[in-house]
Tab-separated table of C-alpha atoms and ligand atoms in Angstrom:
chain	number	residue	atom	x	y	z
A	1192	MET	CA	31.776	6.428	10.904
A	1193	ARG	CA	32.612	6.235	7.206
A	1194	THR	CA	31.224	3.263	5.248
A	1195	LEU	CA	32.011	2.438	1.664
A	1196	ILE	CA	29.826	0.473	-0.733
A	1197	THR	CA	32.211	-0.300	-3.555
A	1198	ASN	CA	31.914	-1.882	-6.996
A	1199	GLY	CA	28.188	-1.196	-7.402
A	1200	THR	CA	25.870	-0.427	-10.298
A	1201	LEU	CA	24.148	2.720	-9.197
A	1202	ILE	CA	20.437	3.285	-9.699
A	1203	ASP	CA	20.031	6.655	-8.058
A	1204	GLY	CA	16.226	6.742	-7.604
A	1205	LEU	CA	15.889	9.870	-9.714
A	1206	GLY	CA	15.464	8.029	-13.011
A	1207	ASN	CA	19.010	8.368	-14.341
A	1208	PRO	CA	20.347	5.353	-16.249
A	1209	PRO	CA	22.288	2.727	-14.203
A	1210	ARG	CA	25.963	3.501	-13.864
A	1211	GLU	CA	28.526	0.748	-13.282
A	1212	ASN	CA	31.679	0.827	-11.169
A	1213	VAL	CA	30.398	3.254	-8.593
A	1214	THR	CA	31.316	3.659	-4.935
A	1215	VAL	CA	28.845	5.168	-2.484
A	1216	ALA	CA	30.402	6.691	0.623
A	1217	ILE	CA	28.317	7.021	3.777
A	1218	GLU	CA	29.320	9.337	6.572
A	1219	ASP	CA	27.397	8.516	9.740
A	1220	HIS	CA	23.725	8.568	8.644
A	1221	LEU	CA	24.141	10.479	5.376
A	1222	ILE	CA	25.400	9.729	1.918
A	1223	SER	CA	28.515	11.882	1.634
A	1224	GLU	CA	29.842	11.070	-1.841
A	1225	VAL	CA	28.988	9.203	-5.018
A	1226	ILE	CA	32.340	8.327	-6.533
A	1227	HIS	CA	32.493	7.180	-10.131
A	1228	ARG	CA	35.191	4.631	-9.557
A	1229	ARG	CA	35.084	1.010	-8.566
A	1230	ALA	CA	36.910	1.773	-5.321
A	1231	PRO	CA	38.697	4.835	-3.960
A	1232	TYR	CA	42.319	3.971	-3.074
A	1233	TYR	CA	43.737	4.883	0.338
A	1234	ASP	CA	40.250	5.592	1.719
A	1235	ARG	CA	40.013	5.230	5.481
A	1236	GLY	CA	36.378	4.103	5.365
A	1237	ALA	CA	35.277	1.065	7.312
A	1238	PRO	CA	33.328	-1.077	6.976
A	1239	VAL	CA	33.633	-1.754	3.277
A	1240	ILE	CA	30.878	-3.613	1.433
A	1241	ASP	CA	31.773	-5.069	-1.942
A	1242	ALA	CA	28.571	-4.830	-4.035
A	1243	ARG	CA	30.174	-7.237	-6.563
A	1244	GLY	CA	28.558	-5.378	-9.434
A	1245	GLY	CA	25.092	-5.629	-7.885
A	1246	PHE	CA	22.641	-2.736	-7.987
A	1247	VAL	CA	22.964	-0.020	-5.333
A	1248	LEU	CA	19.711	1.849	-4.958
A	1249	PRO	CA	17.780	3.906	-2.399
A	1250	GLY	CA	15.795	2.123	0.297
A	1251	LEU	CA	12.257	1.861	-1.045
A	1252	VAL	CA	9.534	4.193	0.173
A	1253	ASN	CA	6.262	2.289	0.351
A	1254	HIS	CA	3.473	4.830	0.686
A	1255	HIS	CA	0.555	2.409	0.849
A	1256	VAL	CA	0.554	-0.688	3.028
A	1257	HIS	CA	-1.417	-2.128	5.934
A	1258	GLY	CA	-0.930	-4.141	9.093
A	1259	LEU	CA	2.260	-2.549	10.422
A	1260	THR	CA	1.079	-1.351	13.834
A	1261	ARG	CA	-0.718	-2.486	16.968
A	1262	GLY	CA	-3.555	-0.172	15.925
A	1263	PRO	CA	-6.818	-1.103	14.201
A	1264	LEU	CA	-6.308	-3.076	11.005
A	1265	MET	CA	-7.613	-1.817	7.678
A	1266	ILE	CA	-9.813	1.153	7.309
A	1267	VAL	CA	-12.872	-0.660	8.597
A	1268	GLY	CA	-11.170	-0.792	12.010
A	1269	GLU	CA	-10.642	-4.509	12.529
A	1270	PRO	CA	-8.871	-5.637	15.709
A	1271	PRO	CA	-5.087	-5.315	15.523
A	1272	LEU	CA	-2.900	-8.117	14.216
A	1273	PRO	CA	-0.864	-10.083	16.735
A	1274	ASP	CA	2.606	-8.580	17.353
A	1275	ALA	CA	4.263	-11.574	15.651
A	1276	ARG	CA	2.328	-10.942	12.440
A	1277	VAL	CA	3.086	-7.220	12.500
A	1278	LYS	CA	6.756	-8.127	12.806
A	1279	ALA	CA	6.439	-10.654	9.981
A	1280	ASN	CA	4.866	-7.973	7.772
A	1281	LEU	CA	7.706	-5.572	8.559
A	1282	ASP	CA	10.277	-8.337	7.964
A	1283	ARG	CA	8.673	-9.043	4.597
A	1284	LEU	CA	9.010	-5.388	3.615
A	1285	LEU	CA	12.587	-5.144	4.810
A	1286	THR	CA	13.733	-8.245	2.895
A	1287	GLN	CA	12.125	-6.648	-0.152
A	1288	GLY	CA	14.220	-3.496	0.237
A	1289	VAL	CA	11.628	-1.227	1.896
A	1290	THR	CA	13.047	1.148	4.538
A	1291	THR	CA	10.130	3.576	4.991
A	1292	ALA	CA	6.495	2.530	5.033
A	1293	LEU	CA	3.248	4.399	5.354
A	1294	ASN	CA	0.631	2.339	7.120
A	1295	VAL	CA	-2.669	3.535	5.652
A	1296	ASP	CA	-5.054	1.614	7.883
A	1297	GLY	CA	-6.271	5.060	8.963
A	1298	PHE	CA	-7.217	4.665	12.619
A	1299	ALA	CA	-3.830	3.763	14.087
A	1300	THR	CA	-2.261	6.658	15.984
A	1301	VAL	CA	1.135	8.284	15.519
A	1302	GLU	CA	2.152	6.723	18.850
A	1303	GLU	CA	1.363	3.255	17.483
A	1304	ALA	CA	3.634	3.976	14.483
A	1305	VAL	CA	6.401	5.092	16.820
A	1306	ALA	CA	6.010	1.839	18.763
A	1307	SER	CA	6.455	-0.202	15.555
A	1308	SER	CA	9.560	1.772	14.557
A	1309	ARG	CA	11.083	1.045	17.961
A	1310	PHE	CA	11.105	-2.707	17.461
A	1311	HIS	CA	11.961	-2.810	13.779
A	1312	PRO	CA	14.450	-1.111	11.393
A	1313	VAL	CA	11.698	-0.094	8.938
A	1314	THR	CA	10.555	3.445	9.627
A	1315	VAL	CA	6.785	3.238	10.061
A	1316	LYS	CA	4.470	6.208	9.713
A	1317	VAL	CA	0.694	6.316	9.716
A	1318	SER	CA	-1.883	8.235	7.746
A	1319	THR	CA	-5.068	9.547	9.303
A	1320	LEU	CA	-8.778	9.010	8.827
A	1321	HIS	CA	-9.785	10.376	12.212
A	1322	THR	CA	-12.707	12.429	10.937
A	1323	PRO	CA	-15.914	12.343	13.007
A	1324	THR	CA	-17.963	10.384	10.458
A	1325	HIS	CA	-15.192	7.850	9.907
A	1326	LEU	CA	-14.922	7.190	13.619
A	1327	ARG	CA	-18.694	6.886	13.881
A	1328	TRP	CA	-18.828	4.577	10.879
A	1329	ALA	CA	-16.189	2.292	12.346
A	1330	THR	CA	-17.603	2.199	15.859
A	1331	GLU	CA	-21.372	2.670	15.589
A	1332	GLY	CA	-22.205	1.778	11.985
A	1333	PRO	CA	-24.007	-1.452	11.052
A	1334	PHE	CA	-20.698	-3.407	11.127
A	1335	PRO	CA	-18.466	-2.340	13.980
A	1336	PHE	CA	-15.360	-4.515	13.811
A	1337	GLY	CA	-14.281	-3.703	17.322
A	1338	GLY	CA	-10.726	-2.578	16.623
A	1339	VAL	CA	-11.227	1.171	17.128
A	1340	ARG	CA	-10.912	1.947	20.853
A	1341	GLU	CA	-11.107	5.029	23.044
A	1342	ARG	CA	-7.395	5.617	22.582
A	1343	HIS	CA	-7.875	5.927	18.811
A	1344	ARG	CA	-10.270	8.823	19.091
A	1345	TRP	CA	-7.806	11.403	17.870
A	1346	THR	CA	-8.615	14.181	15.422
A	1347	VAL	CA	-7.142	14.650	11.938
A	1348	GLU	CA	-5.609	17.871	13.167
A	1349	LYS	CA	-3.863	16.211	16.099
A	1350	MET	CA	-2.590	13.386	13.869
A	1351	LEU	CA	-1.177	15.805	11.290
A	1352	GLU	CA	0.379	17.952	14.002
A	1353	ARG	CA	2.168	14.949	15.462
A	1354	GLY	CA	3.589	13.741	12.191
A	1355	ALA	CA	1.005	11.885	10.104
A	1356	PRO	CA	2.057	12.775	6.538
A	1357	ALA	CA	-1.198	12.082	4.672
A	1358	ILE	CA	-4.946	11.506	4.916
A	1359	GLY	CA	-6.229	8.065	3.918
A	1360	GLU	CA	-6.794	5.405	2.826
A	1361	ALA	CA	-10.210	6.808	2.138
A	1362	GLY	CA	-12.962	5.107	0.240
A	1363	PRO	CA	-12.854	1.298	0.615
A	1364	GLY	CA	-16.366	1.026	2.029
A	1365	VAL	CA	-17.813	2.694	-1.028
A	1366	ASP	CA	-17.399	-0.127	-3.540
A	1367	ALA	CA	-18.590	-3.689	-3.241
A	1368	HIS	CA	-15.185	-5.098	-2.374
A	1369	TRP	CA	-15.776	-5.225	1.387
A	1370	PRO	CA	-19.281	-6.720	1.392
A	1371	ASP	CA	-17.974	-9.540	-0.817
A	1372	TYR	CA	-14.648	-10.102	0.925
A	1373	THR	CA	-15.562	-9.366	4.503
A	1374	LEU	CA	-19.062	-8.253	5.522
A	1375	ILE	CA	-21.172	-11.046	4.034
A	1376	PRO	CA	-18.720	-13.936	4.713
A	1377	GLU	CA	-18.106	-12.760	8.310
A	1378	ALA	CA	-21.798	-12.272	9.035
A	1379	LEU	CA	-22.749	-15.719	7.704
A	1380	ALA	CA	-19.864	-17.332	9.556
A	1381	GLY	CA	-20.902	-15.589	12.790
A	1382	ARG	CA	-24.597	-16.398	12.494
A	1383	TYR	CA	-24.604	-19.846	10.921
A	1384	GLY	CA	-21.062	-21.118	11.216
A	1385	VAL	CA	-20.950	-21.339	7.410
A	1386	ARG	CA	-17.951	-20.115	5.398
A	1387	VAL	CA	-18.786	-18.756	1.963
A	1388	THR	CA	-16.195	-17.755	-0.600
A	1389	VAL	CA	-15.828	-14.291	-2.093
A	1390	GLU	CA	-17.493	-15.544	-5.276
A	1391	GLN	CA	-20.411	-17.040	-3.347
A	1392	ALA	CA	-20.836	-13.829	-1.361
A	1393	ARG	CA	-20.835	-11.877	-4.602
A	1394	GLU	CA	-23.496	-14.162	-6.115
A	1395	LEU	CA	-25.687	-13.649	-3.071
A	1396	ARG	CA	-25.205	-9.875	-3.289
A	1397	PHE	CA	-26.077	-9.826	-7.010
A	1398	ALA	CA	-29.260	-11.783	-6.342
A	1399	ALA	CA	-30.216	-9.458	-3.476
A	1400	GLU	CA	-29.565	-6.398	-5.634
A	1401	LYS	CA	-31.992	-7.762	-8.222
A	1402	ALA	CA	-34.484	-8.456	-5.401
A	1403	ASP	CA	-34.510	-12.078	-6.607
A	1404	ARG	CA	-35.864	-13.854	-3.519
A	1405	GLY	CA	-35.962	-17.231	-5.224
A	1406	ARG	CA	-32.301	-17.074	-6.178
A	1407	VAL	CA	-31.191	-15.848	-2.729
A	1408	GLY	CA	-33.167	-18.705	-1.120
A	1409	ALA	CA	-31.670	-21.284	-3.488
A	1410	LEU	CA	-28.143	-20.052	-2.821
A	1411	LEU	CA	-28.671	-20.056	0.952
A	1412	GLU	CA	-29.925	-23.607	0.687
A	1413	GLU	CA	-26.923	-24.589	-1.411
A	1414	HIS	CA	-24.596	-23.260	1.295
A	1415	GLY	CA	-26.406	-25.204	3.990
A	1416	ILE	CA	-28.088	-22.161	5.558
A	1417	GLY	CA	-31.609	-22.822	4.357
A	1418	ARG	CA	-34.355	-20.863	2.518
A	1419	GLY	CA	-35.910	-19.890	5.804
A	1420	GLU	CA	-33.170	-17.293	6.247
A	1421	THR	CA	-34.029	-15.401	3.047
A	1422	ASP	CA	-35.550	-12.399	4.895
A	1423	ALA	CA	-32.603	-12.336	7.267
A	1424	PHE	CA	-30.246	-12.182	4.272
A	1425	PHE	CA	-32.142	-9.280	2.764
A	1426	GLU	CA	-31.773	-7.458	6.084
A	1427	LEU	CA	-28.057	-8.166	6.012
A	1428	HIS	CA	-27.881	-6.830	2.479
A	1429	GLU	CA	-29.726	-3.654	3.519
A	1430	ALA	CA	-27.224	-3.199	6.329
A	1431	THR	CA	-24.317	-3.429	3.869
A	1432	LEU	CA	-25.948	-0.763	1.740
A	1433	GLU	CA	-26.349	1.515	4.765
A	1434	TRP	CA	-22.710	0.837	5.658
A	1435	ARG	CA	-21.614	1.806	2.160
A	1436	ARG	CA	-23.718	4.971	2.323
A	1437	LEU	CA	-21.987	5.979	5.552
A	1438	ALA	CA	-18.649	5.133	3.958
A	1439	ARG	CA	-19.476	7.549	1.146
A	1440	GLU	CA	-20.224	10.299	3.653
A	1441	SER	CA	-16.955	9.572	5.423
A	1442	LEU	CA	-15.099	9.745	2.117
A	1443	GLU	CA	-16.521	13.182	1.355
A	1444	GLU	CA	-15.348	14.283	4.796
A	1445	ALA	CA	-11.847	12.994	4.077
A	1446	VAL	CA	-11.708	14.943	0.786
A	1447	ALA	CA	-12.826	18.082	2.622
A	1448	ALA	CA	-10.130	17.520	5.269
A	1449	ALA	CA	-7.404	17.091	2.625
A	1450	LYS	CA	-8.560	20.328	1.056
A	1451	GLY	CA	-8.709	22.178	4.352
A	1452	PHE	CA	-5.326	21.052	5.581
A	1453	SER	CA	-3.619	20.967	2.132
A	1454	GLU	CA	-2.312	17.443	2.714
A	1455	PRO	CA	-1.939	14.461	0.364
A	1456	LEU	CA	-5.012	12.290	0.143
A	1457	ILE	CA	-4.662	8.559	-0.527
A	1458	LEU	CA	-7.789	7.200	-2.138
A	1459	HIS	CA	-8.923	3.636	-2.656
A	1460	HIS	CA	-9.308	3.561	-6.453
A	1461	THR	CA	-11.268	0.838	-8.168
A	1462	PRO	CA	-13.886	1.057	-10.914
A	1463	GLY	CA	-16.409	1.318	-8.066
A	1464	THR	CA	-14.856	4.524	-6.690
A	1465	PHE	CA	-13.547	6.000	-9.934
A	1466	GLU	CA	-16.097	8.844	-10.108
A	1467	VAL	CA	-15.346	9.958	-6.584
A	1468	VAL	CA	-11.580	9.826	-7.183
A	1469	ALA	CA	-11.999	11.791	-10.414
A	1470	GLN	CA	-14.051	14.407	-8.647
A	1471	ALA	CA	-11.514	14.696	-5.824
A	1472	ALA	CA	-8.724	15.058	-8.423
A	1473	GLU	CA	-10.646	17.879	-10.031
A	1474	GLU	CA	-10.577	19.737	-6.699
A	1475	LEU	CA	-7.217	18.727	-5.286
A	1476	GLY	CA	-5.010	17.914	-8.317
A	1477	GLU	CA	-1.742	16.182	-7.524
A	1478	ARG	CA	-2.541	16.031	-3.836
A	1479	VAL	CA	-4.819	13.133	-4.787
A	1480	ILE	CA	-3.126	9.754	-4.998
A	1481	ALA	CA	-5.324	7.270	-6.840
A	1482	GLY	CA	-4.296	4.152	-4.922
A	1483	HIS	CA	-3.852	0.731	-6.598
A	1484	SER	CA	-5.189	1.752	-10.000
A	1485	ASN	CA	-4.561	-1.833	-11.174
A	1486	PHE	CA	-6.922	-3.350	-8.592
A	1487	GLN	CA	-10.237	-5.019	-9.430
A	1488	ILE	CA	-9.868	-4.126	-13.058
A	1489	TRP	CA	-9.052	-6.815	-15.602
A	1490	ASP	CA	-9.190	-5.040	-18.920
A	1491	PRO	CA	-5.925	-3.231	-19.766
A	1492	ASP	CA	-7.663	-0.809	-22.153
A	1493	GLU	CA	-10.176	0.170	-19.501
A	1494	ALA	CA	-7.501	0.596	-16.839
A	1495	SER	CA	-5.419	2.719	-19.207
A	1496	ARG	CA	-8.402	4.907	-20.090
A	1497	ARG	CA	-9.276	5.526	-16.436
A	1498	ALA	CA	-5.697	6.273	-15.435
A	1499	LYS	CA	-5.387	8.754	-18.310
A	1500	GLU	CA	-8.589	10.448	-17.206
A	1501	LEU	CA	-7.303	10.797	-13.629
A	1502	ARG	CA	-3.946	12.085	-14.851
A	1503	ARG	CA	-5.726	14.667	-16.974
A	1504	ARG	CA	-7.317	15.984	-13.789
A	1505	GLY	CA	-3.966	16.159	-12.088
A	1506	ALA	CA	-4.107	13.100	-9.816
A	1507	LEU	CA	-1.105	10.862	-9.204
A	1508	VAL	CA	-1.664	7.285	-10.351
A	1509	ASP	CA	-0.437	4.562	-8.028
A	1510	ILE	CA	-0.284	0.822	-8.704
A	1511	MET	CA	0.045	-1.939	-6.156
A	1512	SER	CA	2.659	-4.636	-6.618
A	1513	GLY	CA	-0.130	-7.188	-6.392
A	1514	ASP	CA	0.415	-10.925	-6.281
A	1515	ALA	CA	0.594	-11.954	-9.942
A	1516	PHE	CA	3.990	-13.571	-9.400
A	1517	SER	CA	3.033	-15.650	-6.404
A	1518	THR	CA	-0.423	-16.350	-5.004
A	1519	CYS	CA	-2.527	-14.826	-7.851
A	1520	GLU	CA	-5.480	-14.179	-5.521
A	1521	PHE	CA	-5.899	-10.523	-6.461
A	1522	HIS	CA	-3.999	-10.394	-9.761
A	1523	PRO	CA	-4.298	-13.504	-11.922
A	1524	THR	CA	-1.951	-11.867	-14.453
A	1525	PRO	CA	0.315	-8.793	-14.511
A	1526	ASP	CA	-1.297	-7.587	-17.779
A	1527	VAL	CA	-3.014	-4.494	-16.385
A	1528	THR	CA	0.078	-3.564	-14.371
A	1529	PHE	CA	2.391	-3.885	-17.383
A	1530	ARG	CA	0.007	-1.978	-19.598
A	1531	LEU	CA	-0.224	1.000	-17.216
A	1532	LEU	CA	3.574	1.018	-16.914
A	1533	SER	CA	4.215	0.779	-20.654
A	1534	ASP	CA	1.675	3.518	-21.321
A	1535	GLY	CA	3.702	5.733	-18.970
A	1536	LEU	CA	0.650	6.274	-16.752
A	1537	VAL	CA	2.121	5.246	-13.419
A	1538	ASP	CA	3.410	7.856	-10.952
A	1539	LEU	CA	3.914	5.630	-7.933
A	1540	ILE	CA	4.262	2.001	-6.930
A	1541	SER	CA	3.306	0.597	-3.526
A	1542	THR	CA	2.519	-2.859	-2.185
A	1543	ASP	CA	-0.890	-2.358	-0.571
A	1544	TYR	CA	-1.671	-5.533	1.387
A	1545	ALA	CA	-2.949	-8.241	-1.002
A	1546	GLY	CA	-4.161	-10.206	1.986
A	1547	GLY	CA	-0.647	-10.052	3.441
A	1548	PHE	CA	1.026	-11.793	0.487
A	1549	TRP	CA	2.102	-8.901	-1.731
A	1550	ASP	CA	4.887	-9.365	-4.277
A	1551	PRO	CA	8.069	-7.314	-3.866
A	1552	MET	CA	7.936	-4.001	-5.717
A	1553	LEU	CA	11.413	-4.691	-7.084
A	1554	LEU	CA	10.246	-8.023	-8.506
A	1555	VAL	CA	7.396	-6.267	-10.340
A	1556	VAL	CA	9.876	-3.690	-11.733
A	1557	GLU	CA	12.242	-6.483	-12.768
A	1558	LYS	CA	9.482	-8.462	-14.502
A	1559	ALA	CA	8.061	-5.341	-16.142
A	1560	HIS	CA	11.538	-4.527	-17.392
A	1561	GLU	CA	11.954	-8.028	-18.815
A	1562	ALA	CA	8.602	-7.578	-20.560
A	1563	GLY	CA	9.808	-4.291	-22.050
A	1564	ALA	CA	7.209	-2.257	-20.187
A	1565	ILE	CA	9.604	0.031	-18.311
A	1566	THR	CA	13.286	0.734	-17.698
A	1567	LEU	CA	14.815	-0.341	-14.411
A	1568	GLU	CA	15.717	3.203	-13.460
A	1569	GLU	CA	12.200	4.460	-14.058
A	1570	GLY	CA	10.717	1.547	-12.108
A	1571	VAL	CA	13.002	2.232	-9.154
A	1572	ARG	CA	12.148	5.916	-9.277
A	1573	LEU	CA	8.423	5.079	-8.877
A	1574	ALA	CA	9.179	3.324	-5.584
A	1575	THR	CA	11.744	5.752	-4.185
A	1576	SER	CA	11.999	9.464	-4.982
A	1577	ALA	CA	8.508	9.627	-6.525
A	1578	PRO	CA	6.605	8.617	-3.355
A	1579	ALA	CA	9.058	10.646	-1.229
A	1580	ASP	CA	8.130	13.695	-3.293
A	1581	ALA	CA	4.411	12.918	-3.486
A	1582	VAL	CA	4.095	12.618	0.304
A	1583	PRO	CA	6.701	15.165	1.428
A	1584	ARG	CA	6.620	14.423	5.163
A	1585	LEU	CA	6.825	10.620	4.706
A	1586	ALA	CA	10.502	10.169	3.852
A	1587	PRO	CA	12.211	13.583	3.797
A	1588	ASP	CA	15.698	13.573	2.216
A	1589	ARG	CA	15.300	9.927	1.309
A	1590	GLY	CA	14.518	7.948	-1.823
A	1591	ARG	CA	17.650	9.028	-3.763
A	1592	ILE	CA	21.343	8.280	-3.745
A	1593	VAL	CA	22.860	11.750	-3.771
A	1594	PRO	CA	25.258	13.464	-1.390
A	1595	GLY	CA	23.349	14.815	1.607
A	1596	ALA	CA	20.501	12.318	1.439
A	1597	VAL	CA	19.796	9.995	4.353
A	1598	ALA	CA	21.705	6.748	3.796
A	1599	ASP	CA	18.831	4.305	3.408
A	1600	VAL	CA	20.448	2.071	0.794
A	1601	VAL	CA	19.763	-1.326	-0.782
A	1602	VAL	CA	22.426	-3.545	-2.387
A	1603	THR	CA	21.256	-6.377	-4.618
A	1604	GLN	CA	22.765	-9.437	-6.189
A	1605	PRO	CA	24.552	-8.781	-9.507
A	1606	GLY	CA	22.057	-8.327	-12.338
A	1607	ARG	CA	19.071	-9.139	-10.150
A	1608	LEU	CA	17.153	-6.103	-8.951
A	1609	SER	CA	14.837	-8.139	-6.714
A	1610	GLY	CA	17.658	-10.111	-5.129
A	1611	VAL	CA	18.124	-7.898	-2.041
A	1612	ARG	CA	21.484	-8.692	-0.423
A	1613	ALA	CA	22.055	-5.878	2.088
A	1614	VAL	CA	20.008	-3.009	3.495
A	1615	PHE	CA	21.230	0.107	5.239
A	1616	VAL	CA	18.969	2.254	7.375
A	1617	SER	CA	20.312	5.680	8.308
A	1618	GLY	CA	23.826	4.547	7.365
A	1619	ARG	CA	23.768	1.380	9.428
A	1620	ARG	CA	23.628	-2.057	7.889
A	1621	VAL	CA	20.704	-3.946	9.344
A	1622	GLU	CA	20.383	-7.683	9.681
A	1623	LEU	CA	17.959	-9.163	7.175
A	1624	PRO	CA	15.440	-11.570	8.650
A	1625	GLU	CA	15.295	-15.162	7.443
A	1626	ARG	CA	12.895	-15.592	4.557
A	1627	ASP	CA	10.647	-18.136	6.162
A	1628	TRP	CA	7.481	-17.379	4.187
B	1936	ZN	ZN1	-4.947	-0.196	0.805
């Protein structure tokens, strides 16, 4: 079958400037020609899609996202999401122009990725964290979340052999993100039926770290738990420290595995894990992907300095799309994101999860372009050919509009990069789900 996408403004994914009046010809599942004319006369192609001057770009390659399989959620191994939510997450990606996604929860198996790809047009792959210490941490550590089951007890070797293209996401347990967001709130909810916010959990943790019994007691009283539980809270705090220590051991094991197998390593990068990421970069160079380098950091100067340092050691710097243009839970402003982009320090863009409410990568590129932080073609490159090259087995022959590449193609509304109008996967136009979010 020959399909023509006529009258488009081509952004090829390789960083070349946009080119108007272009026709992209697709032969079966491959791009066969890029024709620098608005439409080729007497061409037998059918169907014909009139791009109406909209952008024609490669399907996005999202190398860092969560919650796309029936496997354990997040790298702490939470129980899987319901099928309907997995589908909603995949729908969200597809409507945002993503055609290949790497689920970096870590414990899901290759078979679970295959299952997701069977019921959705987005190609789903999974990374691996199946090292012995990680499995032990998730199942027998102080906070087993219950999502990692017998059937997830694969090895890194088996995962890589069967198609996992990377190791990761390694390192979240190391910084204080999880105790504040998950461990402390969940434990208090389970024990006392009391819901504390992230900020309240953080306050309790700070007080416990200073061994300030009076303050811990006062806070517990404030939250309706009572001073009598002060000792119990200190025990909980101790358990979080032990959990983080085990996480650190697991992380070192992941770095060793990446080294041993010569595979890309996706690391959870925040100020709390910076030293570990820097050290891994020293050893592994560009095999290290410093994930979401715009996360949990509010000072643009500081973020820029750290990214530069990681670059100097050869790591690839990734940013997450965040939620600065919608819910603002994780990113109150796009300042850090724009600064890293305008300093030319970003190698890759992904969505990560942002609690399930991530902004579209194309929207971030569009807004960054409006702010003068980056060109559209460079922004698109960071979400297409760059991740395809950084993680070679994730999206082979994809992420670029050139003859011979797989025809994963996005067509947008005229002049609006984030206005996704049509998506092709392996040369076939797929139906876009209703945007009901
Ligand atoms: Zn992540």
